[in-house]
mmCIF file of C-alpha atoms and ligand atoms in Angstrom:
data_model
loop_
_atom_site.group_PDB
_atom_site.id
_atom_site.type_symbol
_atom_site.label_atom_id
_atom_site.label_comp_id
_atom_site.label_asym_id
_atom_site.label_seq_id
_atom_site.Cartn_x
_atom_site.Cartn_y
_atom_site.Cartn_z
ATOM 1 C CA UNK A 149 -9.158 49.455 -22.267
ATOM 2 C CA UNK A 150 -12.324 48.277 -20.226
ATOM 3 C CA UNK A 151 -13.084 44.786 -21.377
ATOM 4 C CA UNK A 152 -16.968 44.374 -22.510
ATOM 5 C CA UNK A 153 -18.595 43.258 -19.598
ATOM 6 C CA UNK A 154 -21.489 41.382 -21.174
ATOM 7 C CA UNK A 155 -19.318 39.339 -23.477
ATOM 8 C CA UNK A 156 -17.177 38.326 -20.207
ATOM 9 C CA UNK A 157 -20.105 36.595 -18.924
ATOM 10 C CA UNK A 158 -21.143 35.024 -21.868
ATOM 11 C CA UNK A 159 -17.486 33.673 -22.214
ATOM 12 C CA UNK A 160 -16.871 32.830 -18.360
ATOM 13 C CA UNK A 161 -20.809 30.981 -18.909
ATOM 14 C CA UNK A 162 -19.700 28.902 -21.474
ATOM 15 C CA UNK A 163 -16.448 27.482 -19.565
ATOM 16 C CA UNK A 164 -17.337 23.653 -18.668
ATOM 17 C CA UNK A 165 -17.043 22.813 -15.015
ATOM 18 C CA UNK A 166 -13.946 21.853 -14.849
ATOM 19 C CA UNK A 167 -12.170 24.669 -16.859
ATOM 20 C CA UNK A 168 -14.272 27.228 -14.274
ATOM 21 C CA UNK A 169 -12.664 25.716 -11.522
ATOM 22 C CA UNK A 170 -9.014 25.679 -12.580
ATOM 23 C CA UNK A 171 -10.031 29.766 -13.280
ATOM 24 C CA UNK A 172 -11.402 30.379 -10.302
ATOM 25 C CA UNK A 173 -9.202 29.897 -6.799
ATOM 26 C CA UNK A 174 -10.239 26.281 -5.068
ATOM 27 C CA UNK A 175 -12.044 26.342 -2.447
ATOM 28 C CA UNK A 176 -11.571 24.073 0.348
ATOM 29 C CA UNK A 177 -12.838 22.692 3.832
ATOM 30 C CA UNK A 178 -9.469 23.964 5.564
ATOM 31 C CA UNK A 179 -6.025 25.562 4.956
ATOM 32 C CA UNK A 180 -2.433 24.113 5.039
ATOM 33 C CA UNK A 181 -0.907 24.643 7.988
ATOM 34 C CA UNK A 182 3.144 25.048 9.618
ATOM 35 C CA UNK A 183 2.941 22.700 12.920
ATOM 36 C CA UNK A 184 5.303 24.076 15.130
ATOM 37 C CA UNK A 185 5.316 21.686 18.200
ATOM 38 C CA UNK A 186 6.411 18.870 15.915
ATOM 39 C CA UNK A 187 8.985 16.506 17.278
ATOM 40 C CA UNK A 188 11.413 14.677 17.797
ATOM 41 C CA UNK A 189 13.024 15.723 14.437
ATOM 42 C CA UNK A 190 16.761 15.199 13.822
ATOM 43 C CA UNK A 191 16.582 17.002 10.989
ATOM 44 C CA UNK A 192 15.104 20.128 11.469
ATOM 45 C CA UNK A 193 12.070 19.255 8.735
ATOM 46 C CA UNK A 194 9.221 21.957 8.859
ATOM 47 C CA UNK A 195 6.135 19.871 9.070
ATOM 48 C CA UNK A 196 2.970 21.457 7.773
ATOM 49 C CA UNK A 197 -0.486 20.056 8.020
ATOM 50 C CA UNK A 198 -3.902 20.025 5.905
ATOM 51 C CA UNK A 199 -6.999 18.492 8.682
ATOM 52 C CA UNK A 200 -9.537 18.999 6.470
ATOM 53 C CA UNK A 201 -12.584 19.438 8.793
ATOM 54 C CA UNK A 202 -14.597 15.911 7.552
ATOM 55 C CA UNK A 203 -11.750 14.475 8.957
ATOM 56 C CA UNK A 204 -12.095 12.281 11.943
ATOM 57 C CA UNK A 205 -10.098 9.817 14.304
ATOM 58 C CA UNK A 206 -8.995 6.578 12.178
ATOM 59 C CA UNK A 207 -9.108 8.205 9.181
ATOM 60 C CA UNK A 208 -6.000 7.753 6.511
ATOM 61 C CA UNK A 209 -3.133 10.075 6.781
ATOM 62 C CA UNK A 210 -0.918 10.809 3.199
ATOM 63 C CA UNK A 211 2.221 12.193 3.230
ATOM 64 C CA UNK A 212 3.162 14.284 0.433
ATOM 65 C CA UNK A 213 6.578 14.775 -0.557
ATOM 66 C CA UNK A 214 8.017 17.778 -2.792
ATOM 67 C CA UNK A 215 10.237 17.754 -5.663
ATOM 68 C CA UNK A 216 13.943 19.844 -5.531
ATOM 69 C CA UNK A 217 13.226 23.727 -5.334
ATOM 70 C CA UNK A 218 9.891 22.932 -3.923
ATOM 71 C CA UNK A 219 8.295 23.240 -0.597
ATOM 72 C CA UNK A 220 5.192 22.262 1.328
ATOM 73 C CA UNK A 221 3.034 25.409 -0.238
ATOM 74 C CA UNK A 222 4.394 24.614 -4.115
ATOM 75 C CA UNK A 223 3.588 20.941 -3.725
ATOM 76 C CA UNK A 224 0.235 21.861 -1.850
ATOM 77 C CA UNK A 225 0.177 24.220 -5.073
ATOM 78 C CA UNK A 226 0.591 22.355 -7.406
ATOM 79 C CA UNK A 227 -2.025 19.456 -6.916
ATOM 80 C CA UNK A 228 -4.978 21.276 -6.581
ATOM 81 C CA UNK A 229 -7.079 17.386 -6.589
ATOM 82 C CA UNK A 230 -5.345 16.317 -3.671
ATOM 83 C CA UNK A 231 -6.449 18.354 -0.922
ATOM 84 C CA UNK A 232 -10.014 18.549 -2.685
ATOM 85 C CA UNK A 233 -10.078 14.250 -2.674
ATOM 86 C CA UNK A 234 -9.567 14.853 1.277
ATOM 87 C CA UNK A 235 -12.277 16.930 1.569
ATOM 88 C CA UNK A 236 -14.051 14.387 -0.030
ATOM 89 C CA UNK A 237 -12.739 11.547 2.102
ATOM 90 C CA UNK A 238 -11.412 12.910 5.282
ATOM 91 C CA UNK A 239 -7.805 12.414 4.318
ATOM 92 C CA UNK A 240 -5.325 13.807 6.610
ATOM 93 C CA UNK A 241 -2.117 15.255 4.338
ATOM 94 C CA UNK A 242 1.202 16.022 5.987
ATOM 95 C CA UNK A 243 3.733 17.713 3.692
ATOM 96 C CA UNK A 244 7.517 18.606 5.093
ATOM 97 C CA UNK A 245 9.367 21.351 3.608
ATOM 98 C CA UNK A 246 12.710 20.295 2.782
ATOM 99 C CA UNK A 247 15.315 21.565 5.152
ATOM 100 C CA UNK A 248 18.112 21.632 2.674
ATOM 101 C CA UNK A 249 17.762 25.667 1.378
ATOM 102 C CA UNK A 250 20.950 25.746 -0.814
ATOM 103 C CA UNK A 251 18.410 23.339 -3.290
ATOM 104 C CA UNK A 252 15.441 22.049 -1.508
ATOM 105 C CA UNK A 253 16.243 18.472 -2.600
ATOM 106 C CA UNK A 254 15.364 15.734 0.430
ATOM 107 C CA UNK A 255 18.640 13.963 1.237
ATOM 108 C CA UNK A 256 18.235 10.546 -0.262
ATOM 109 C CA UNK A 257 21.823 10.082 -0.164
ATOM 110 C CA UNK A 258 23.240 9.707 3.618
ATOM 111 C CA UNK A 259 23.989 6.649 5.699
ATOM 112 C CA UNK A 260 21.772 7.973 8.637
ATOM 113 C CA UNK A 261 19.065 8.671 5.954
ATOM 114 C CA UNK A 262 19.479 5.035 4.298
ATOM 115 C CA UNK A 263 18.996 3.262 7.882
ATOM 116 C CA UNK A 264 15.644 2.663 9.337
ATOM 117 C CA UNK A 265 16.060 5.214 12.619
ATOM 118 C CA UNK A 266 19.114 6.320 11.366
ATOM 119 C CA UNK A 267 18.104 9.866 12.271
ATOM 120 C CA UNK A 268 18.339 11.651 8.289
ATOM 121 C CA UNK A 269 15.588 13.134 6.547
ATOM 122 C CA UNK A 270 13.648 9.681 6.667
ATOM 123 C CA UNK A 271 13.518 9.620 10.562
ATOM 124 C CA UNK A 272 11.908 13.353 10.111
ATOM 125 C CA UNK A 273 9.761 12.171 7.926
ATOM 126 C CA UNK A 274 8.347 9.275 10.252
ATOM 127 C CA UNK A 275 7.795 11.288 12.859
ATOM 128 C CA UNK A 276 5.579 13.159 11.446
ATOM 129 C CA UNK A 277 3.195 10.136 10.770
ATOM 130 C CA UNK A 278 3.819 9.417 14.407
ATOM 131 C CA UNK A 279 3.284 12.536 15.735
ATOM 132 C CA UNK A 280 -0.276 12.844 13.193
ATOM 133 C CA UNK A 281 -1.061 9.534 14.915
ATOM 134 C CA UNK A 282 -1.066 10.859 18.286
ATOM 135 C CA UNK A 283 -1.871 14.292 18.015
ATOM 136 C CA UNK A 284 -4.732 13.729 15.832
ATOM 137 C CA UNK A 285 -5.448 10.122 15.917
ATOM 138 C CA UNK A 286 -4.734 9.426 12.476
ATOM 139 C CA UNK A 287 -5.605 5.673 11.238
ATOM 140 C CA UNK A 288 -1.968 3.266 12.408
ATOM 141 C CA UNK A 289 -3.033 1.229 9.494
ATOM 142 C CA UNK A 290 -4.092 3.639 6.237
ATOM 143 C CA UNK A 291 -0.919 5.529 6.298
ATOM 144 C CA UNK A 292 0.535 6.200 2.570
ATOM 145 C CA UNK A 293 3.609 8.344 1.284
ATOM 146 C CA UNK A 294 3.645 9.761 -2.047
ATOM 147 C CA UNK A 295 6.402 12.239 -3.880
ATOM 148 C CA UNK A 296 7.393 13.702 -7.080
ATOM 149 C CA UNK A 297 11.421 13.345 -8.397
ATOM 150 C CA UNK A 298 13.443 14.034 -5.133
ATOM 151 C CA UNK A 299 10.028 13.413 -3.204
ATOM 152 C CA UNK A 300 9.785 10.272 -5.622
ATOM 153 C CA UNK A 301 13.399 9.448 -4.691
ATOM 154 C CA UNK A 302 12.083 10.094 -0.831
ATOM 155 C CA UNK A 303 9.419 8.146 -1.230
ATOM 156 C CA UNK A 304 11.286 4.950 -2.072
ATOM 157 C CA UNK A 305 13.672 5.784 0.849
ATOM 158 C CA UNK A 306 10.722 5.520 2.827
ATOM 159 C CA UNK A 307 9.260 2.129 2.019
ATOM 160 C CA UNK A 308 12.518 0.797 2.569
ATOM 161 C CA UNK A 309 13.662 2.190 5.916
ATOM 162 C CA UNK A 310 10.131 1.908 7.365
ATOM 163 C CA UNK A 311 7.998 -0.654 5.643
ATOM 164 C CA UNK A 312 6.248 -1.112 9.033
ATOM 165 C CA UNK A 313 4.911 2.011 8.954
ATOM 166 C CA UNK A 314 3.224 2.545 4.944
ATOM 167 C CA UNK A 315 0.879 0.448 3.474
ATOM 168 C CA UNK A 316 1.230 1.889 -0.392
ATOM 169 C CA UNK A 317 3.695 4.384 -2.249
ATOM 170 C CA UNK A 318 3.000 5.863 -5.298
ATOM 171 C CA UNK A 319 6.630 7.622 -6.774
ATOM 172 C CA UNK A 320 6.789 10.195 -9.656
ATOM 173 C CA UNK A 321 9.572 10.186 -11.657
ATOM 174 C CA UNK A 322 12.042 8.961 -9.011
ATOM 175 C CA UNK A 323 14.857 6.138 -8.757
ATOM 176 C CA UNK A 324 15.149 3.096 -6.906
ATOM 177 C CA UNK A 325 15.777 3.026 -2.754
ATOM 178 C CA UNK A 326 19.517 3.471 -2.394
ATOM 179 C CA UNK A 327 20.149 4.621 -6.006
ATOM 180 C CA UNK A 328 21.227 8.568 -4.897
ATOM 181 C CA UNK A 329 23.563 6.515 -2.088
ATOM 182 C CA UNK A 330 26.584 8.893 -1.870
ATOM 183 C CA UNK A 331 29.721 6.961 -1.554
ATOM 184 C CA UNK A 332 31.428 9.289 1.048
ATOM 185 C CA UNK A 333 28.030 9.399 3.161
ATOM 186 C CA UNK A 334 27.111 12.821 2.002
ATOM 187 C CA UNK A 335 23.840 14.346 2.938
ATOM 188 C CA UNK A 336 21.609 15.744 0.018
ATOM 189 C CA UNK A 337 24.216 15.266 -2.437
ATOM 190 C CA UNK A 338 23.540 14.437 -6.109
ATOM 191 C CA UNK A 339 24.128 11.088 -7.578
ATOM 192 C CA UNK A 340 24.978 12.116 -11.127
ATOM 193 C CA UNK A 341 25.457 8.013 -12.549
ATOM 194 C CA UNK A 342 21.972 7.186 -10.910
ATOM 195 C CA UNK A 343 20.602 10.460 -12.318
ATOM 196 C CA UNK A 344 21.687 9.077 -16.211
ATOM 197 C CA UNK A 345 20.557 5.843 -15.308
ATOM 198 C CA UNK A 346 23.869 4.406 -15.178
ATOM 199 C CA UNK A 347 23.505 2.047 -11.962
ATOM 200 C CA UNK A 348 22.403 -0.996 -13.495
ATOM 201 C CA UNK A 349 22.014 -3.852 -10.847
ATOM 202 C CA UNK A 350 19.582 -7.048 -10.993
ATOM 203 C CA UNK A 351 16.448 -7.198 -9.463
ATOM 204 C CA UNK A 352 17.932 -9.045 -6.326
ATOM 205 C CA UNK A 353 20.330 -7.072 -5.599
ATOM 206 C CA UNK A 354 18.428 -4.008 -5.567
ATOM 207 C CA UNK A 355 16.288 -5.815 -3.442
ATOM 208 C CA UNK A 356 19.115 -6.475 -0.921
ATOM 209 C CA UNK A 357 19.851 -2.800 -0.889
ATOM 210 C CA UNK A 358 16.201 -2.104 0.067
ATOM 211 C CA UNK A 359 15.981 -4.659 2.799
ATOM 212 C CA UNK A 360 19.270 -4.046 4.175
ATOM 213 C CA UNK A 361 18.071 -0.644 5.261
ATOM 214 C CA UNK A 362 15.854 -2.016 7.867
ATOM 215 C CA UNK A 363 17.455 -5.712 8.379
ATOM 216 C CA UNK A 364 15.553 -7.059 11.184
ATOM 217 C CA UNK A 365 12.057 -6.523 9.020
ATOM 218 C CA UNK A 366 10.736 -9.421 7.149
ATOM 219 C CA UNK A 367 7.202 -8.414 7.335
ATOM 220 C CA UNK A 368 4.731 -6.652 5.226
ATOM 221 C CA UNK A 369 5.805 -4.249 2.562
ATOM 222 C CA UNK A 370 4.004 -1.433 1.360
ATOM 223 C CA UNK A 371 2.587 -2.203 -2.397
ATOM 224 C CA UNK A 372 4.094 0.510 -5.160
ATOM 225 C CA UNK A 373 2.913 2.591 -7.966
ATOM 226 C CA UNK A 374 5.970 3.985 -10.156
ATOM 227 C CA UNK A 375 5.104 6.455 -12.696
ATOM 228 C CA UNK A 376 7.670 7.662 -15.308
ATOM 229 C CA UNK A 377 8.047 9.322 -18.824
ATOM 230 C CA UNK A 378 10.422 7.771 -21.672
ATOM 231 C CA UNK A 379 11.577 11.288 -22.727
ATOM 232 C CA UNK A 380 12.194 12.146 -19.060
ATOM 233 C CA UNK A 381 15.761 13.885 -18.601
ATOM 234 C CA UNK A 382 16.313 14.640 -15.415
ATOM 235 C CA UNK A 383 16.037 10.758 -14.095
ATOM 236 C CA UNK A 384 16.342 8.946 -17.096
ATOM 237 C CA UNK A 385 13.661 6.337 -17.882
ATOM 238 C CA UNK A 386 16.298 3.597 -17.219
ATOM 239 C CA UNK A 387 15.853 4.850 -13.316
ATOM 240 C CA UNK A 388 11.942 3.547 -13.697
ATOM 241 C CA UNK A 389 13.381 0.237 -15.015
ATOM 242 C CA UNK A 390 15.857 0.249 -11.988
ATOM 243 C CA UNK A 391 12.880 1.133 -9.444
ATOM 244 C CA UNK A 392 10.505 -1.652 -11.196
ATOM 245 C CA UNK A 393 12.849 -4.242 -10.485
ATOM 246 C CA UNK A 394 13.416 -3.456 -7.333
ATOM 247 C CA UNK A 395 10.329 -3.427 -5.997
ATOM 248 C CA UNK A 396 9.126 -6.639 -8.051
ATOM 249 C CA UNK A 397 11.830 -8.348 -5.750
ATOM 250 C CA UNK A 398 11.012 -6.533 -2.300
ATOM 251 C CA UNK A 399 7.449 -7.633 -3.397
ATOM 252 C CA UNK A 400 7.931 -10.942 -4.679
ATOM 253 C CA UNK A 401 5.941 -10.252 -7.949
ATOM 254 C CA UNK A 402 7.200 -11.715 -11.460
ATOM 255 C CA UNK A 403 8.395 -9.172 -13.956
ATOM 256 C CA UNK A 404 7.565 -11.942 -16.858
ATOM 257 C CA UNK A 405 4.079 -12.652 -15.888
ATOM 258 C CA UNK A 406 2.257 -9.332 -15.271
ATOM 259 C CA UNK A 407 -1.308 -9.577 -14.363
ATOM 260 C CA UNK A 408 -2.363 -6.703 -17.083
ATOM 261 C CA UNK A 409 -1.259 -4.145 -19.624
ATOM 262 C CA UNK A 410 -3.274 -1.520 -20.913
ATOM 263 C CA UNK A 411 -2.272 0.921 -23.719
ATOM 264 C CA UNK A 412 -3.708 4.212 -23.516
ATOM 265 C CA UNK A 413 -5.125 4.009 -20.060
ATOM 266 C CA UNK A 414 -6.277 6.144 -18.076
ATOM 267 C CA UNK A 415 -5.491 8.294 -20.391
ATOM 268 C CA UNK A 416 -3.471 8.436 -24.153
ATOM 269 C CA UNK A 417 -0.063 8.300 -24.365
ATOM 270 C CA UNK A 418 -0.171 6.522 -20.947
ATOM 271 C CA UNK A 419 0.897 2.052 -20.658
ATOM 272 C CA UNK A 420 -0.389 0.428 -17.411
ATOM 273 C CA UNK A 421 1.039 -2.839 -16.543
ATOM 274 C CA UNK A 422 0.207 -4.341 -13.009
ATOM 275 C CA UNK A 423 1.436 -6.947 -11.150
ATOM 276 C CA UNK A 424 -1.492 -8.759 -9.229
ATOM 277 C CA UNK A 425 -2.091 -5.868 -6.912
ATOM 278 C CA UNK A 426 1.534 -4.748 -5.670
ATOM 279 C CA UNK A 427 2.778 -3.188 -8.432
ATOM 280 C CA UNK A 428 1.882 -0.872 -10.592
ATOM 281 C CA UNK A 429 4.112 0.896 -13.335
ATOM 282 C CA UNK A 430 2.247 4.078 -15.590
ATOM 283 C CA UNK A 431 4.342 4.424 -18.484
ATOM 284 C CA UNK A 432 4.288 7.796 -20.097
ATOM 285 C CA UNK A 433 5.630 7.240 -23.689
ATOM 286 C CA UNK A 434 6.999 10.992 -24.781
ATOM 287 C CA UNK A 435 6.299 12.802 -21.514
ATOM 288 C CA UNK A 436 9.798 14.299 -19.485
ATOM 289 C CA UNK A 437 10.569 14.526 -16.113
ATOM 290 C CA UNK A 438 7.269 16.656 -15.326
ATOM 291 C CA UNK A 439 4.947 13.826 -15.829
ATOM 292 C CA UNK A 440 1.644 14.944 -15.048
ATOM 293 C CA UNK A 441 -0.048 13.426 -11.569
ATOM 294 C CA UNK A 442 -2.952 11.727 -10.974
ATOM 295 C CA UNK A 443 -4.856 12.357 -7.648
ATOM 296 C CA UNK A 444 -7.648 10.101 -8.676
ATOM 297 C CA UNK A 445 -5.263 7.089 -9.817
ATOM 298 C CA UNK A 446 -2.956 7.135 -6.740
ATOM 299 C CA UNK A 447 -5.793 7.494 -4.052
ATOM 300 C CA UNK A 448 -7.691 4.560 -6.061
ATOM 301 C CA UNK A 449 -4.266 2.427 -6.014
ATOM 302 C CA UNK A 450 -4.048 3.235 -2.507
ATOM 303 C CA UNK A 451 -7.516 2.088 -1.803
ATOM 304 C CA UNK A 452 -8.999 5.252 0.067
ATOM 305 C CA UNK A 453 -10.666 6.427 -2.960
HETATM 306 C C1 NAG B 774 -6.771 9.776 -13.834
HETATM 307 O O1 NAG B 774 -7.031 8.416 -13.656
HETATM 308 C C2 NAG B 774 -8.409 8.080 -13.706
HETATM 309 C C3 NAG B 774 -8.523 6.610 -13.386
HETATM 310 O O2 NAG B 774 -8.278 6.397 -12.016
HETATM 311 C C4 NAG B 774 -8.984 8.418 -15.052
HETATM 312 O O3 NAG B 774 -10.359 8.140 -15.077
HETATM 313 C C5 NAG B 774 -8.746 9.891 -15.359
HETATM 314 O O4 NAG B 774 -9.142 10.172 -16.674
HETATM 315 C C6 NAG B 774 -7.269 10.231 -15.199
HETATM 316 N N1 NAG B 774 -7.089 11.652 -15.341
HETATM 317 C C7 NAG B 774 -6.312 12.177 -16.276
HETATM 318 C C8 NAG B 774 -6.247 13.670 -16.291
HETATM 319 O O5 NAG B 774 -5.675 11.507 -17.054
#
């Protein structure tokens, strides 16, 4: 049957903004792109590339890490803000592809992943920043890594092996640097007590397991926004209270003292506590392991908003 036309665009003229442009494709400056000269890159990583075209040399570079059965397209997918805040701003994004294909997890597990230049996943990962740094003359200074659950799990990897190299994190529904740590060195392989939230350890010794993946480091750290839901069941929420202590030690902030709380911000059913302005945890009271991301929040805490 041939829908009325007339009452279609009554109905499509009465859609706010916003809802039009979640039914209509996005449209953006530029497309996401594979890079194929990318190296050196121990781990075979595919390495794919949105330059939106307001982008210029010195601008901030993102890198955008995908959860398990994901790739670069599903996690370009699947925040449609994102790539329209670069547009805006002139924000280079890099998101690898995992090169794991049995589950397209990141390997957060591994010695060689765990070490700063160890030459796992992590080292892939860095390279790419390098390589956008080169290539296109991306800032050296306004270089962030975000992820969602294994991508959450990467990102924490990341400010611990190279805390030279990223300024501010922002982790969805991950666990703490080090958590996923396979006892037998395996690479990619799932860490079933840190999944139930099982590893308990204080806030200085997760600490130690952060900065003994890059030792010689005793500079500047990037600052961290956790997000995580109560009801989440992949990662259990005890994960979140893992990761928050953590990274309260790595960044010398006190758990006891925090600097604000805010119930139902930004939005309802969301708690925001900071800590001056390293830490940030977002609280989702209810919400699982898909807790929903916010382009506008992160870019803000990252300061390139
Ligand atoms: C995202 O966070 C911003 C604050 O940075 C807030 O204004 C906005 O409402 C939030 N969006 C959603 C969908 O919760």
């Amino acid at each position: 049957m041939k829908p009325n036309l007339s009452f279609l665009l009554a109905a499509i003229a009465s859609l706010p903004m916003l809802a039009f442009s979640r039914v209509l494709e996005r449209r953006y400056s530029s497309t996401l792109e594979p890079v194929p000269g990318f190296s050196p890159n121990p781990t075979n990583v595919p390495m794919y590339l949105y330059k939106p075209t307001s982008f210029k040399a010195g601008n901030p570079v993102i890198l955008v890490v995908h959860y398990c059965g994901g790739s670069a397209q599903a996690m370009f997918g699947n925040l449609p803000d994102l790539p329209t805040l670069a547009d805006e701003r002139g924000i280079l994004l890099i998101y690898p592809d995992s090169p794991h294909l049995e589950d397209h997890c990141w390997d957060v597990s591994s010695k060689e992943t765990l070490t700063h230049d160890g030459g796992g996943d992590s080292t892939s990962l860095k390279n790419m920043v390098d390589y956008a740094q080169a290539t296109y003359k991306a800032s050296e200074e306004l270089v962030y890594v975000m992820g969602i659950s294994s991508g959450a799990m990467m990102t924490q990897v990341l400010s611990a092996t190279y805390p030279n190299v990223f300024r501010a994190a922002a982790a969805y529904s991950g666990v703490p640097a080090g958590c996923f740590a396979s006892p037998t060195g395996l690479v990619d392989a799932w860490n079933p007590d840190c999944a139930q939230g099982k590893i308990i350890k204080t806030a200085k010794e997760w600490g130690d397991i952060a900065r003994a993946m890059y030792p010689q480091y005793s500079s500047r750290r990037p600052r961290m926004q956790l997000f995580h839901g109560t009801a989440d069941d992949v990662l259990l929420y005890q994960d979140h209270l893992e990761a928050v202590k953590q990274w309260s030690d790595v960044l010398q902030v006190d758990l006891e003292t925090p600097t604000s709380v805010r119930d139902n911000w930004p939005s309802q059913g969301l708690t925001t506590t900071e800590y001056g302005n390293e830490l940030v945890r977002v609280v989702g009271n209810g919400i699982g392991h898909n807790f929903p991301a916010n382009m506008t929040l992160t870019l803000d805490f990252f300061g390139i908003l």
